[in-house]
Amino acid sequence: MSRLLLGSVGRPCLTGILSVTLAILVAAFTFFGSATSLVEAYDQNALEVHVNRIIRVEDGGAVAMNDTITISRSVNGTVNRLSRFLVGVPRSFEKNLARIYAYDGSSGLEAVRNVSLGRADICGFEIIFPNEVNLDEVETYSFTVLYVFSGLLNPETLMEFRFEFPQYPTLEYEIQSYNLTVVLPPKAKEPAGSIPFNETAEGDSLALKYSEGAVSAFAKDSAWVTFSSADFKLLDVREMTRRIVVDEWGNIAVSDRYYIINRATLAVSRLSLRVPRNATSISAQDIYGSLKVEVAEASSHVDVKVSLREDFKKGKGVKLLITYSLPSELYLEYDGWDGYTLTMEPLTYNNWWIVRRLNVVVVLPEGAEFQSSSGDLSSLERNAFQETLTFTEHNATEFDELSLDLRYKYGVLWASFRPTVWTGLLTSLLGTLLYMRRPPKPTVPTVPVPVETLRDFIKKYEEKRRIIQNIEVMERQVRRGKLPRRRYKVRRDSLERRLSRLQKDLDSLRKEVESVSRRYSELMRDLEVAEAELETVKASLERLRARYRRREISSGAYNRLLEEYNRRRERAESTIDEVILRLEEELR
């Protein structure tokens, strides 16, 4: 009874205890959540932040967004020391971000990509300060973050362009004041935008200005601007390969190879490029040949304007090759008797372009040995006595400040390597020729054969062949009983008399032709041998037929020998035809 009473009383008590515990937990989570929100709100106002943003639209389509961030300790803030600072861009602009840079005065700062800001819609970056910043000592501290975008601009019409950009900086702190300036390309006009800009002039460019008092943390709004221009080019530089060849005498030959695609609606007929200062022998060509160039010397580079063979339209590409020479006294330094340093700065002179893939290929002289370089080497190829080095960068811009500082060793005796090899080969070849040389045989002067003699010989010889052929035809007709023997004998006697007279004339003409030169003598000898072969074959055929009629040989042997004699006759006749043909060629 007591157990039942105790059990019935225990259930309500247990239920009450659980309810109280649950209420306490809910209250605790609510309190900690509120506390966390307070901490976040407190952290967002722990610093006083001011930002000046300048966006420049470069000819070619690159967009450079420069944020100058000034921070100081807020009145109620507890942050007085900083070793890093987090910045970001909206995730929708991440695919267009080519590069990010950070600067502290004149020195660069490390910018670490893909840092979490606790928001999935924001791509974060961590700016690391080399020395901890004490805001109690410096009061304010300024640094710059530079974002370089590609693909933000798009053509609206033939001469109208539109681009979208982040309207505000994306920071983990609230911004107390914000100034925005958008600088359009030179000669751009008719600007319009999604925010109320104040339009001013900066040289031959338009500047659109906008200010706002306060910007919340983690802002990710975007804005857009349109403008029109007849000269603006929207290009995609897929690849640039600069090939630097240093020969054994220190001469420097350079070739810049470009692959460029036009993204604008307006066709492009001329491109402006840049090559290093003091470049000479500048030329340009496409896959079909040379192109017209206009060269203008500047203080830090040489401007090269290339007139294209034909306009290349939207979506089309062009491949260009610019070749030139550089003076070794400006770009090649000597260090001791075998040390050399090749220096070139910067490597990209087209400051308004983003190069998707930049290859710098250096071909050292034969016998040179690579020692060190300022950049990371992508590949080193050794071919016989020569080394070829390749450096590769992706999404290269003017702000990369890429430079080449390459050191190699080169012995002075290597300059004479190839001349020595060629001299040795030439000497060996000359010695071989002298060894194999024999005293020349005396040559018999060639006397031209009179044309009439050759023509008469050919004519009479062809007549001889026709007579012999007629006699053979009559013999076959007699054997078959188609020609009476009496008529055959009369006609045969007439043809043989004519054949006898022709043979006497041919013998005389043959001697005259043979006396001209050895070549004609050999032709006459070949002709005589072939004629003798025909006579032999003819006699052999007559004996073969006689033996077959007397049944001295079987049918199989007869047919086999008959086939053999016919082949011999065909070869002899072919030789005669060839000799006559060669004689006829002499008449042409």
XYZ file of C-alpha atoms in Angstrom, residues 210-472:
263
model
C 29.393 59.155 -54.208
C 29.539 59.385 -50.393
C 27.695 57.736 -47.536
C 27.858 58.386 -43.808
C 27.772 54.863 -42.400
C 27.900 51.369 -43.863
C 26.953 48.272 -41.924
C 29.284 45.333 -41.462
C 29.260 42.545 -44.066
C 27.631 44.772 -46.703
C 27.189 42.999 -50.025
C 25.093 45.336 -52.161
C 26.052 45.885 -55.795
C 25.742 48.843 -58.164
C 26.079 49.388 -61.913
C 27.293 52.069 -64.289
C 26.856 52.515 -68.036
C 28.845 54.703 -70.422
C 29.437 55.099 -74.135
C 32.744 55.253 -75.995
C 33.845 54.853 -79.606
C 37.469 54.099 -78.663
C 37.055 51.710 -75.730
C 38.308 48.171 -76.357
C 37.019 45.135 -74.510
C 39.690 42.451 -74.863
C 40.476 39.059 -73.412
C 44.229 38.415 -73.517
C 44.273 34.639 -73.300
C 48.031 34.183 -73.567
C 51.262 36.100 -73.958
C 54.615 34.388 -74.460
C 57.786 36.441 -74.279
C 60.768 34.534 -75.673
C 64.181 35.995 -74.835
C 67.160 34.554 -76.710
C 70.692 35.470 -75.621
C 73.428 34.455 -78.045
C 77.104 33.779 -77.374
C 78.048 37.430 -78.016
C 75.476 38.852 -75.589
C 72.972 39.968 -78.226
C 69.358 39.825 -76.999
C 66.538 38.978 -79.417
C 62.970 39.039 -78.076
C 59.646 37.923 -79.522
C 56.266 38.618 -77.886
C 53.465 36.325 -78.995
C 49.867 37.340 -78.179
C 46.519 35.598 -78.464
C 43.741 38.184 -78.005
C 39.945 37.859 -78.281
C 37.610 40.787 -78.911
C 34.665 40.862 -76.465
C 33.194 44.158 -77.675
C 30.517 44.548 -80.323
C 32.626 47.098 -82.215
C 35.276 45.542 -84.478
C 38.951 46.286 -83.739
C 41.286 47.396 -86.527
C 44.354 48.470 -84.544
C 45.999 47.440 -81.278
C 48.408 49.369 -79.063
C 51.173 47.322 -77.477
C 54.279 48.119 -75.475
C 57.809 46.742 -75.555
C 60.810 47.496 -73.294
C 62.642 50.785 -73.645
C 65.457 51.116 -76.173
C 64.014 48.281 -78.249
C 65.131 48.366 -81.892
C 64.299 46.543 -85.136
C 60.645 46.327 -84.095
C 58.344 44.411 -86.421
C 54.926 42.767 -86.205
C 53.271 39.945 -88.053
C 50.255 37.673 -87.955
C 49.869 34.156 -89.299
C 49.783 35.516 -92.870
C 52.828 37.788 -92.805
C 54.130 41.225 -91.848
C 51.924 44.028 -90.507
C 52.311 47.799 -90.490
C 53.565 49.282 -87.200
C 53.945 52.786 -85.772
C 56.609 53.190 -83.087
C 56.822 55.951 -80.459
C 59.545 56.108 -77.794
C 58.498 56.827 -74.179
C 60.573 57.240 -71.031
C 59.917 53.745 -69.656
C 58.847 51.803 -72.750
C 58.194 51.909 -76.477
C 54.627 52.227 -77.800
C 53.883 50.025 -80.809
C 50.640 50.526 -82.729
C 49.864 47.569 -84.978
C 47.448 47.898 -87.901
C 45.674 44.577 -88.304
C 45.264 42.883 -91.659
C 41.498 42.884 -91.184
C 39.114 43.938 -88.424
C 38.409 41.223 -85.910
C 34.857 41.206 -84.618
C 33.183 40.155 -81.390
C 34.169 36.678 -80.288
C 36.991 36.468 -82.826
C 40.653 36.152 -81.930
C 43.917 37.362 -83.396
C 47.446 36.016 -82.990
C 50.268 38.546 -83.155
C 54.040 38.251 -83.027
C 56.144 41.289 -82.108
C 59.903 40.896 -82.587
C 62.650 43.293 -81.529
C 66.208 43.516 -80.222
C 67.443 44.868 -76.889
C 70.844 46.405 -76.083
C 72.897 44.094 -73.893
C 74.486 46.988 -71.978
C 71.081 47.821 -70.423
C 69.780 44.338 -69.707
C 72.858 42.130 -69.294
C 75.371 42.589 -66.485
C 78.784 40.931 -66.283
C 79.936 39.448 -62.988
C 83.521 38.270 -63.161
C 84.928 36.396 -66.115
C 82.094 33.841 -66.427
C 79.109 35.280 -64.511
C 76.161 36.999 -66.221
C 72.873 38.441 -64.935
C 69.920 39.052 -67.242
C 67.583 41.700 -65.803
C 64.250 42.840 -67.202
C 61.694 44.844 -65.238
C 58.771 44.776 -65.594
C 57.840 41.798 -67.736
C 54.396 43.121 -68.711
C 54.255 46.604 -70.194
C 50.600 46.624 -71.247
C 49.414 48.030 -67.921
C 45.738 48.039 -68.822
C 45.496 44.323 -69.620
C 45.034 41.162 -67.593
C 47.057 38.343 -69.165
C 45.396 35.013 -68.459
C 48.617 33.084 -68.993
C 52.018 34.745 -69.162
C 54.973 32.630 -70.275
C 58.506 33.985 -70.161
C 60.953 31.736 -72.004
C 64.680 32.405 -71.739
C 67.061 30.625 -74.109
C 70.631 30.789 -72.831
C 73.719 30.645 -75.075
C 75.122 27.230 -75.917
C 77.315 26.087 -73.054
C 75.727 28.429 -70.481
C 74.723 26.997 -67.102
C 71.724 28.336 -65.171
C 72.507 29.409 -61.588
C 69.536 31.205 -59.997
C 66.530 33.441 -60.680
C 64.290 35.825 -58.785
C 61.064 34.055 -59.821
C 59.869 30.502 -59.431
C 61.060 28.404 -62.347
C 58.289 26.441 -64.089
C 60.529 24.245 -66.228
C 64.170 23.805 -67.216
C 64.865 22.038 -70.496
C 68.353 20.886 -71.423
C 68.944 20.152 -75.083
C 72.466 19.080 -76.021
C 74.579 22.114 -75.058
C 71.719 24.586 -74.487
C 69.343 25.325 -71.602
C 65.841 26.792 -71.947
C 64.036 28.186 -68.897
C 60.307 28.889 -68.610
C 58.476 31.049 -66.063
C 54.658 30.987 -66.006
C 52.169 33.313 -64.300
C 48.372 33.281 -64.403
C 46.161 36.394 -64.383
C 49.191 38.664 -64.566
C 48.540 42.400 -64.121
C 50.618 45.555 -63.876
C 50.422 45.373 -60.084
C 52.325 42.083 -59.968
C 55.541 44.016 -60.661
C 56.943 40.926 -62.326
C 60.639 41.162 -63.054
C 63.313 38.867 -64.390
C 66.610 38.608 -62.555
C 68.387 35.544 -63.900
C 71.990 34.582 -63.293
C 74.009 32.090 -65.342
C 77.590 31.058 -66.021
C 79.107 31.113 -69.464
C 82.706 30.297 -70.362
C 84.362 32.614 -72.861
C 85.670 29.671 -74.909
C 82.114 28.595 -75.768
C 81.784 31.559 -78.122
C 84.162 29.817 -80.513
C 82.501 26.406 -80.137
C 80.378 26.437 -83.277
C 83.025 28.093 -85.501
C 85.500 25.432 -84.339
C 83.032 22.619 -85.062
C 82.226 23.985 -88.506
C 85.897 24.499 -89.285
C 86.659 20.912 -88.265
C 83.816 19.542 -90.366
C 84.856 21.623 -93.350
C 88.474 20.499 -93.003
C 87.438 16.844 -92.793
C 85.186 17.187 -95.805
C 87.883 18.929 -97.819
C 90.427 16.265 -96.890
C 88.036 13.517 -97.931
C 87.398 15.184 -101.260
C 91.114 15.618 -101.913
C 91.765 11.994 -101.014
C 89.047 10.701 -103.303
C 89.942 13.003 -106.130
C 91.328 11.371 -109.281
C 93.027 12.952 -112.265
C 90.306 13.879 -114.715
C 90.058 11.818 -117.835
C 90.610 13.653 -121.074
C 87.349 14.643 -122.591
C 86.599 14.416 -126.251
C 85.067 17.584 -127.550
C 81.493 17.026 -128.586
C 80.686 17.798 -132.165
C 77.000 18.354 -132.749
C 75.363 15.892 -135.123
C 73.854 17.481 -138.214
C 70.114 17.511 -137.790
C 69.523 16.246 -141.312
C 71.762 13.245 -140.680
C 69.766 12.205 -137.630
C 66.463 12.842 -139.336
C 67.549 10.777 -142.383
C 68.807 7.940 -140.180
C 65.559 7.782 -138.199
C 63.437 7.919 -141.342
C 65.324 5.129 -143.109
C 65.471 2.978 -139.990
C 61.712 3.237 -139.484
C 61.234 2.233 -143.140
C 63.515 -0.767 -142.573
C 61.408 -1.869 -139.608
C 58.209 -1.581 -141.653
C 59.686 -3.727 -144.460
C 60.791 -6.411 -141.994
C 57.350 -6.318 -140.405
C 55.671 -6.747 -143.823
C 57.885 -9.735 -144.625
C 56.950 -11.356 -141.293
